[in-house]
Coordinates of C-alpha atoms in Angstrom, one line a residue:
M1 CA -15.4 27.0 -20.2
P2 CA -17.0 23.8 -19.1
M3 CA -17.4 23.6 -15.3
R4 CA -15.0 20.6 -14.9
Y5 CA -12.2 22.4 -16.7
A6 CA -12.8 25.5 -14.7
F7 CA -12.6 23.5 -11.5
G8 CA -9.4 21.8 -12.6
L9 CA -7.8 25.1 -13.5
L10 CA -8.7 26.4 -10.0
L11 CA -7.1 23.3 -8.3
L12 CA -4.0 23.7 -10.5
L13 CA -3.6 27.3 -9.5
T14 CA -3.9 26.2 -5.9
I15 CA -1.1 23.7 -6.2
L16 CA 1.1 26.3 -7.8
L17 CA 0.8 28.7 -4.8
P18 CA 3.9 28.6 -2.3
L19 CA 3.6 25.6 0.0
S20 CA 3.6 27.9 3.0
V21 CA 0.5 29.6 1.8
V22 CA -1.3 26.4 1.0
A23 CA -0.3 24.8 4.3
Q24 CA -1.6 27.7 6.4
T25 CA -5.1 27.4 4.9
S26 CA -5.4 23.6 4.6
D27 CA -3.5 22.0 7.5
P28 CA -6.0 20.3 9.9
P29 CA -5.9 22.1 13.3
A30 CA -5.5 18.8 15.1
F31 CA -2.3 18.1 13.3
R32 CA -0.9 21.5 14.2
T33 CA -1.9 21.0 17.9
L34 CA -0.1 17.6 18.0
W35 CA 3.1 19.0 16.5
E36 CA 3.1 21.9 18.8
R37 CA 3.0 19.7 21.8
S38 CA 6.2 17.9 21.4
D39 CA 8.2 19.9 18.8
Y40 CA 7.4 23.6 19.5
P41 CA 9.5 23.3 22.7
V42 CA 12.5 22.0 20.5
Q43 CA 12.1 24.8 18.0
Q44 CA 12.0 27.3 20.9
G45 CA 15.0 25.8 22.6
R46 CA 12.9 24.8 25.7
G47 CA 13.1 21.0 25.2
S48 CA 16.0 18.8 25.9
H49 CA 14.8 16.1 23.5
S50 CA 15.1 15.6 19.7
W51 CA 12.3 16.1 17.2
L52 CA 9.4 13.8 17.4
W53 CA 7.8 14.9 14.0
G54 CA 10.3 17.4 12.6
P55 CA 10.9 21.2 12.3
V56 CA 8.1 21.8 9.8
P57 CA 5.5 19.8 7.8
R58 CA 6.8 18.2 4.7
T59 CA 3.4 18.5 2.9
Q60 CA 0.2 20.4 3.2
G61 CA -2.8 18.5 4.6
L62 CA -3.8 15.8 2.0
R63 CA -6.7 13.6 1.4
E64 CA -5.2 10.1 0.9
W65 CA -7.1 7.1 -0.5
Y66 CA -8.4 4.8 2.3
V67 CA -11.3 2.5 1.5
D68 CA -12.5 2.4 5.1
G69 CA -12.6 6.2 5.5
P70 CA -15.3 8.7 4.9
E71 CA -15.8 8.8 1.1
Q72 CA -12.9 6.3 1.0
F73 CA -10.4 9.0 2.0
R74 CA -8.7 10.2 5.1
S75 CA -6.8 13.4 6.1
V76 CA -3.0 13.0 6.4
Q77 CA 0.1 15.1 6.6
Y78 CA 3.7 14.1 6.2
F79 CA 6.5 15.2 8.4
D80 CA 10.2 14.2 8.5
K81 CA 9.6 11.6 11.2
G82 CA 6.2 10.3 10.5
R83 CA 2.7 10.8 9.1
M84 CA -0.3 12.1 10.9
E85 CA -3.8 10.6 10.0
I86 CA -7.4 11.3 10.9
N87 CA -9.4 8.2 10.1
D88 CA -12.7 9.4 11.7
P89 CA -13.3 13.1 11.5
L90 CA -16.5 12.7 13.5
G91 CA -14.5 11.1 16.4
D92 CA -13.6 12.8 19.7
P93 CA -10.9 15.2 19.1
D94 CA -9.8 15.0 22.8
N95 CA -9.1 11.3 22.4
L96 CA -5.4 10.3 22.1
W97 CA -6.1 8.2 19.0
F98 CA -8.1 10.8 17.1
V99 CA -4.9 11.6 15.3
T100 CA -3.0 8.4 14.6
S101 CA 0.4 7.7 13.0
G102 CA 0.7 5.2 10.1
L103 CA 2.5 1.9 10.3
L104 CA 5.1 3.3 7.8
V105 CA 8.2 1.3 8.8
R106 CA 6.3 -2.0 8.6
D107 CA 4.9 -1.2 5.1
M108 CA 8.3 -0.1 3.7
I109 CA 10.0 -3.3 4.9
D110 CA 7.1 -5.6 3.8
G111 CA 6.6 -3.9 0.5
R112 CA 2.9 -3.0 0.6
V113 CA 1.0 0.3 0.8
Q114 CA -2.0 0.1 3.1
V115 CA -5.1 1.6 1.6
G116 CA -7.7 0.2 4.0
N117 CA -8.0 -1.6 7.3
G118 CA -7.1 -4.8 5.6
D119 CA -6.4 -3.7 2.1
F120 CA -3.0 -3.2 0.5
V121 CA -1.4 -2.4 -2.8
P122 CA 2.0 -4.2 -3.3
L123 CA 5.1 -2.1 -3.9
A124 CA 8.7 -3.3 -3.8
P125 CA 10.3 -2.8 -0.4
A126 CA 11.9 0.6 0.0
T127 CA 15.5 0.8 -1.1
I128 CA 16.1 3.8 1.0
P129 CA 18.7 3.9 3.7
V130 CA 17.3 3.7 7.2
A131 CA 19.9 5.9 8.8
G132 CA 22.8 8.3 7.8
D133 CA 23.1 10.4 4.8
P134 CA 20.6 10.0 1.8
N135 CA 23.4 8.6 -0.4
A136 CA 24.2 5.8 2.1
S137 CA 24.0 2.4 0.4
F138 CA 23.3 0.1 3.4
P139 CA 21.1 -0.8 5.2
T140 CA 17.8 0.0 3.4
Y141 CA 14.3 -0.9 4.6
A142 CA 14.5 -3.8 2.1
D143 CA 17.7 -5.0 3.7
L144 CA 15.8 -5.4 7.0
Q145 CA 13.4 -8.0 5.7
P146 CA 15.3 -11.1 6.9
Y147 CA 15.6 -9.8 10.4
V148 CA 12.0 -8.5 10.9
R149 CA 9.8 -10.9 12.9
A150 CA 12.8 -13.2 13.2
Q151 CA 13.4 -15.3 16.4
P152 CA 14.4 -12.8 19.1
R153 CA 18.1 -13.1 20.2
L154 CA 18.3 -10.5 22.9
G155 CA 16.6 -10.4 26.4
P156 CA 17.1 -8.9 29.9
G157 CA 20.8 -8.6 30.7
D158 CA 22.0 -8.8 27.1
T159 CA 23.8 -6.0 25.3
V160 CA 23.3 -5.0 21.6
A161 CA 26.7 -6.1 20.3
Q162 CA 26.1 -7.2 16.8
R163 CA 26.6 -5.1 13.6
L164 CA 24.5 -5.5 10.6
T165 CA 26.6 -5.7 7.4
S166 CA 25.8 -6.5 3.8
V167 CA 26.8 -10.1 4.5
G168 CA 24.7 -10.4 7.7
L169 CA 25.1 -10.0 11.4
R170 CA 28.6 -9.8 12.8
A171 CA 29.9 -9.6 16.3
A172 CA 30.7 -6.1 17.6
P173 CA 32.4 -6.7 20.9
E174 CA 33.4 -3.1 21.2
F175 CA 29.8 -2.4 22.3
A176 CA 29.6 -5.3 24.9
N177 CA 30.0 -2.9 27.9
L178 CA 28.1 0.1 26.6
A179 CA 25.4 0.9 29.2
A180 CA 23.2 2.6 26.5
A181 CA 23.1 -0.7 24.6
R182 CA 22.2 -2.9 27.6
I183 CA 18.6 -4.3 27.8
D184 CA 17.6 -3.9 31.4
S185 CA 14.1 -5.4 31.5
A186 CA 12.1 -4.0 28.7
V187 CA 10.9 -6.8 26.4
V188 CA 8.0 -6.0 24.1
N189 CA 6.6 -8.2 21.4
G190 CA 9.4 -10.6 22.3
Y191 CA 12.2 -8.1 21.5
G192 CA 14.4 -6.5 24.0
I193 CA 14.6 -2.7 23.9
P194 CA 18.0 -1.3 24.9
R195 CA 18.3 1.3 27.6
A196 CA 19.0 4.3 25.4
F197 CA 15.7 3.7 23.5
W198 CA 13.6 2.7 26.5
S199 CA 14.7 5.8 28.4
Y200 CA 13.8 8.1 25.5
L201 CA 10.4 6.4 25.0
N202 CA 9.5 6.9 28.6
E203 CA 11.3 10.1 29.7
G204 CA 9.6 13.2 31.0
G205 CA 10.1 16.6 29.4
V206 CA 8.7 19.9 28.3
V207 CA 5.6 20.0 26.2
Y208 CA 3.5 22.9 24.9
E209 CA -0.2 22.6 25.5
R210 CA -3.0 25.1 25.7
Q211 CA -0.6 27.9 24.7
R212 CA 1.8 27.3 27.6
F213 CA 4.9 25.2 28.3
G214 CA 4.7 22.6 31.0
Q215 CA 6.6 19.6 32.4
V216 CA 5.1 16.1 32.0
N217 CA 6.1 12.6 32.7
P218 CA 6.2 10.6 30.4
R219 CA 6.4 13.1 27.5
F220 CA 4.3 10.9 25.2
D221 CA 2.6 7.5 25.1
W222 CA 5.5 5.4 23.4
L223 CA 3.2 2.7 22.0
Y224 CA 1.0 5.3 20.4
V225 CA 4.0 7.0 18.7
A226 CA 6.3 4.1 17.8
G227 CA 4.1 1.0 17.9
Y228 CA 5.6 -2.4 18.6
P229 CA 9.3 -3.3 17.9
L230 CA 9.7 -5.4 14.8
A231 CA 13.2 -6.7 15.4
D232 CA 16.2 -6.8 17.7
A233 CA 18.3 -3.7 17.8
F234 CA 21.7 -3.8 15.9
W235 CA 24.6 -1.6 15.0
V236 CA 25.4 -0.2 11.6
R237 CA 28.2 2.0 10.3
V238 CA 26.8 4.8 8.1
P239 CA 28.0 8.2 6.8
I240 CA 26.6 11.2 8.6
A241 CA 27.6 14.5 7.1
G242 CA 30.1 12.5 5.1
V243 CA 31.8 10.9 8.1
E244 CA 31.5 7.3 8.9
R245 CA 29.8 6.8 12.3
D246 CA 28.5 4.0 14.5
V247 CA 24.7 4.0 15.0
M248 CA 22.4 1.7 16.9
V249 CA 19.1 1.0 15.1
Q250 CA 15.9 -0.6 16.1
P251 CA 12.8 -0.7 13.8
F252 CA 9.3 -0.3 15.3
E253 CA 6.0 -0.5 13.4
R254 CA 5.5 3.3 13.2
R255 CA 9.0 4.7 13.8
L256 CA 12.7 3.7 13.6
L257 CA 14.9 4.7 16.5
T258 CA 18.6 5.5 16.2
Y259 CA 21.3 6.1 18.8
T260 CA 24.5 7.9 17.7
P261 CA 26.9 8.1 20.7
S262 CA 29.0 10.8 18.9
N263 CA 26.0 13.2 18.7
P264 CA 25.3 16.0 21.3
P265 CA 23.3 14.5 24.3
Q266 CA 19.9 16.0 23.1
F267 CA 20.3 14.2 19.7
Q268 CA 21.9 11.0 20.6
V269 CA 18.5 9.3 20.3
E270 CA 16.4 10.4 17.3
M271 CA 13.5 9.2 15.3
G272 CA 14.5 8.2 11.8
N273 CA 13.1 10.1 8.9
V274 CA 10.4 7.6 8.1
G275 CA 7.8 10.1 7.1
L276 CA 10.2 11.6 4.5
H277 CA 11.2 8.2 3.4
Y278 CA 7.7 6.9 3.0
Y279 CA 6.6 9.7 1.0
R280 CA 9.5 9.3 -1.3
W281 CA 9.0 5.6 -1.6
R282 CA 5.2 5.9 -2.4
Y283 CA 5.0 9.0 -4.5
E284 CA 8.4 9.6 -6.0
L285 CA 10.7 6.6 -6.5
P286 CA 8.3 4.6 -8.7
F287 CA 8.6 7.4 -11.3
A288 CA 12.3 8.4 -10.8
E289 CA 13.3 7.1 -14.2
G290 CA 10.6 8.8 -16.1
Q291 CA 7.8 6.1 -15.9
Q292 CA 4.3 7.4 -16.1
A293 CA 2.9 4.2 -14.4
L294 CA 4.0 1.1 -12.6
L295 CA 2.2 -2.2 -12.5
T296 CA 3.0 -4.1 -9.2
A297 CA 0.4 -6.9 -9.5
P298 CA 0.3 -9.4 -11.2
A299 CA 4.0 -9.9 -11.2
A300 CA 5.8 -10.0 -14.5
A301 CA 5.7 -13.3 -16.3
T302 CA 3.3 -14.9 -13.8
R303 CA 0.4 -17.0 -14.9
I304 CA -3.0 -15.4 -14.7
S305 CA -6.6 -16.6 -15.0
S306 CA -9.9 -14.7 -15.0
P307 CA -10.6 -12.6 -13.1
V308 CA -7.1 -11.1 -12.7
L309 CA -6.5 -8.4 -10.0
V310 CA -4.4 -5.6 -11.4
Q311 CA -2.8 -3.1 -9.1
G312 CA -0.3 -0.3 -9.6
F313 CA 0.6 3.4 -9.4
E314 CA 0.2 6.2 -11.7
R315 CA 2.3 9.4 -11.7
G316 CA -0.5 11.9 -11.3
K317 CA -0.6 13.1 -14.9
A318 CA -3.7 11.2 -16.3
F319 CA -6.6 13.6 -17.2
E320 CA -9.1 13.5 -14.4
A321 CA -7.3 10.6 -12.9
G322 CA -8.8 8.3 -15.5
I323 CA -6.8 5.4 -16.9
D324 CA -7.7 2.3 -19.0
L325 CA -6.3 -1.2 -19.0
R326 CA -6.5 -4.1 -21.4
L327 CA -5.2 -7.7 -21.8
R328 CA -3.8 -8.7 -25.1
T329 CA -2.7 -12.1 -26.3
A330 CA 0.6 -12.7 -28.1
S331 CA -1.3 -12.3 -31.5
G332 CA -2.5 -8.8 -30.4
A333 CA -6.1 -9.9 -29.8
I334 CA -7.8 -7.9 -26.9
I335 CA -9.6 -10.3 -24.6
A336 CA -10.3 -7.9 -21.7
Q337 CA -10.5 -4.2 -21.3
G338 CA -11.8 -1.7 -18.7
G339 CA -11.2 1.7 -17.1
T340 CA -10.6 2.7 -13.6
S341 CA -9.6 5.8 -11.5
V342 CA -6.3 6.6 -9.8
Q343 CA -6.8 7.4 -6.2
R344 CA -4.7 10.6 -5.7
P345 CA -4.3 12.9 -2.7
D346 CA -4.3 15.9 -5.2
L347 CA -3.5 17.1 -8.7
N348 CA 0.0 16.2 -10.0
I349 CA 0.5 13.7 -7.1
A350 CA 0.9 10.0 -7.8
G351 CA -1.6 7.5 -6.5
P352 CA -2.5 3.8 -6.6
F353 CA -5.2 2.1 -8.7
V354 CA -6.8 -1.2 -8.3
T355 CA -9.1 -3.1 -10.7
S356 CA -9.8 -6.5 -12.1
L357 CA -10.1 -7.8 -15.6
E358 CA -12.4 -10.6 -16.6
F359 CA -12.0 -12.6 -19.7
T360 CA -12.8 -15.9 -21.5
P361 CA -9.7 -18.1 -21.3
P362 CA -8.0 -18.9 -24.6
E363 CA -8.1 -22.4 -25.9
T364 CA -4.4 -23.0 -24.9
E365 CA -2.0 -21.3 -22.6
T366 CA -0.5 -18.2 -24.4
P367 CA 1.8 -15.2 -23.6
G368 CA 0.1 -12.0 -23.1
V369 CA 0.5 -8.4 -21.9
I370 CA -1.4 -6.1 -19.6
E371 CA -1.3 -2.5 -20.9
V372 CA -2.2 0.6 -19.0
F373 CA -3.0 3.6 -21.3
V374 CA -4.5 7.0 -21.3
I375 CA -6.8 8.7 -23.8
S376 CA -6.2 12.3 -24.8
P377 CA -9.1 14.6 -24.0
L378 CA -8.1 16.7 -27.0
D379 CA -8.1 14.2 -29.9
G380 CA -8.9 10.9 -28.4
S381 CA -5.5 9.4 -29.1
E382 CA -4.1 6.8 -26.7
T383 CA -0.7 6.6 -25.0
I384 CA 0.5 3.4 -23.4
I385 CA 2.1 4.2 -20.1
A386 CA 2.8 0.8 -18.7
R387 CA 3.1 -2.9 -19.8
Q388 CA 3.4 -6.1 -17.9
P389 CA 4.1 -9.4 -19.7
V390 CA 2.1 -12.3 -18.3
I391 CA 1.1 -15.9 -19.2
I392 CA -2.6 -16.4 -19.8
E393 CA -3.7 -19.8 -18.7
G394 CA -5.7 -21.8 -21.3
V395 CA -9.2 -23.1 -20.8
A396 CA -9.3 -25.8 -18.2
R397 CA -10.0 -29.4 -19.4
G398 CA -13.1 -31.5 -18.5
I399 CA -15.7 -30.2 -16.1
D400 CA -13.5 -27.2 -15.0
R401 CA -13.4 -26.0 -18.6
A402 CA -17.2 -26.3 -18.9
L403 CA -17.6 -24.4 -15.7
A404 CA -15.3 -21.6 -16.9
L405 CA -17.2 -21.3 -20.2
A406 CA -20.6 -21.1 -18.3
Q407 CA -19.3 -18.5 -15.9
A408 CA -17.9 -16.4 -18.8
D409 CA -21.2 -16.5 -20.6
L410 CA -23.2 -15.5 -17.5
I411 CA -20.7 -12.6 -16.8
K412 CA -21.1 -11.4 -20.4
R413 CA -24.9 -11.5 -20.2
T414 CA -25.4 -10.0 -16.7
G415 CA -22.3 -8.0 -16.0
A416 CA -21.9 -9.8 -12.7
S417 CA -18.5 -10.6 -11.1
V418 CA -17.2 -14.1 -10.6
A419 CA -17.4 -13.7 -6.9
A420 CA -21.2 -13.1 -7.1
I421 CA -21.8 -16.4 -9.1
S422 CA -22.0 -19.7 -7.2
L423 CA -22.0 -23.2 -8.5
H424 CA -25.2 -25.1 -7.8
A425 CA -24.6 -28.3 -9.7
A426 CA -22.2 -29.8 -12.2
D427 CA -22.7 -33.2 -13.8
E428 CA -21.1 -35.2 -16.7
V429 CA -23.8 -36.2 -19.2
V430 CA -24.1 -37.7 -22.6
W431 CA -26.6 -35.7 -24.7
P432 CA -28.8 -37.6 -27.1
D433 CA -27.8 -35.5 -30.1
G434 CA -26.0 -32.3 -31.2
S435 CA -28.5 -30.0 -29.7
L436 CA -27.0 -30.8 -26.2
G437 CA -30.4 -31.4 -24.8
C438 CA -31.6 -27.9 -25.6
P439 CA -33.0 -27.9 -29.3
E440 CA -34.0 -24.8 -31.1
P441 CA -37.4 -25.4 -32.7
G442 CA -37.1 -26.0 -36.5
Q443 CA -33.4 -26.8 -36.4
N444 CA -31.8 -30.0 -37.5
Y445 CA -29.0 -31.6 -35.4
L446 CA -26.6 -34.4 -35.8
Q447 CA -28.1 -37.5 -34.4
V448 CA -25.1 -38.8 -32.5
L449 CA -24.5 -39.2 -28.8
T450 CA -22.6 -36.1 -27.7
P451 CA -20.7 -36.2 -24.3
G452 CA -20.6 -33.0 -22.3
Y453 CA -21.7 -31.4 -19.0
Q454 CA -24.6 -29.8 -17.4
I455 CA -23.7 -26.8 -15.2
V456 CA -26.2 -25.0 -13.1
L457 CA -25.0 -21.6 -11.7
K458 CA -26.8 -19.4 -9.2
L459 CA -26.8 -15.6 -9.2
D460 CA -29.1 -13.4 -7.2
E461 CA -31.4 -16.3 -6.2
Q462 CA -31.8 -17.2 -9.8
F463 CA -30.6 -20.5 -11.4
Y464 CA -29.0 -20.7 -14.9
D465 CA -28.9 -24.1 -16.6
Y466 CA -25.9 -24.5 -19.0
H467 CA -25.4 -27.4 -21.4
T468 CA -21.9 -27.9 -23.0
D469 CA -20.0 -30.4 -25.0
T470 CA -16.4 -31.3 -24.3
R471 CA -14.9 -28.5 -26.3
T472 CA -16.2 -25.0 -26.6
A473 CA -20.0 -25.2 -27.2
V474 CA -22.0 -23.7 -24.4
I475 CA -25.8 -23.1 -24.3
L476 CA -27.9 -21.4 -21.7
C477 CA -31.0 -23.4 -21.6
R478 CA -34.4 -22.4 -20.2
N479 CA -37.5 -24.6 -20.2
G480 CA -35.8 -27.0 -22.7
R481 CA -34.9 -24.1 -25.2
P482 CA -31.7 -22.1 -25.8
V483 CA -31.7 -18.5 -24.6
G484 CA -30.4 -16.3 -27.3

């Protein structure tokens, strides 16, 4: 058996083991220590607060794609209430920020998956309810978009007395005198934080450290755990265990806080299940209807030019994470094709992919389609797993067209990217004959004045002299002679 197939079989058997067995052997110890500090007291009945992470991990430790991490990955683990991350495994494990928590709420509302310090893969905002039962229809993270980063409405002395409904914010005077909804003085990032949430974020309590219980004040660094608030707090009415209840909600970058007056005191303020929601949004929902892959950029029916950035997600089934992409014109002609890898945390888990396709523009604008396909390792057959219709922009006119033709030729010759090529000079000229000022010895040319352009490109400190006409002819000229 070839080594790579044997290794794949070993990994597959590992995945098929019970989760509890895998988790015991693969969870980073720093994650376990952080969970124990806040949630072990809750589990043992020693804490008077609600879960900070959740009763148990929702996944084993995973290696998630992160372009700025070691080998472009980082260690993560998902819990009900959040995700733990280690971005620098060589960092100081005693530093508070050695284990961080992702900006999950921000990303689910904005509709983008962070895969690097400044790198994102677009994904539709999460249509998952932020509070209440999983079958609640409103509000979802996507529904919060109009209110996130909006002009703050509430400050010190105000009370959260507005209800978010499917038709917008509506007055909720029944909460006007509720002390828990009053903003005393806490205003962060411009947004007032009501008393119930501010008290929870700053209260003391029991923690478990160095194998013993102890009382600390505050119980955690709230900015480290929750991040900055993203919007004013508001009330919603959602089903909880099938019963409609009033819940006050406020989204933060990393967490979402809820206050349910009808809950027992220990669980009136809770962290929303953003870790569970994020995992579902990123790894499960894009494939809920049986899709094998999802293209998220470019958007359907948008105009594209070369190079086109292609981004999306694959279900986790492609052999050795390899997929291929191509761009076809309406006539079926393939004008660009390339392969890439899906960046998965593990076997059979979905992951994002990013690549670019470079092509010579067609003569005129034309409909096209980007196809994602996989090739069978058994018989070489191909299966298309995603399609995205696009409009392929035609060749630009005038000097822009000449530049595009010259760039395309240089890319074909050298394999360089468009970004690596710079324009040194571009001039409109009239060539003395059909040779475009770059005759091949022994060839005869039409002896007519030929309008065109001279384009000089620079790549790796070398200059490339291109001569063109006003249509599609393009010649790379060196020392007055064409380069074959």
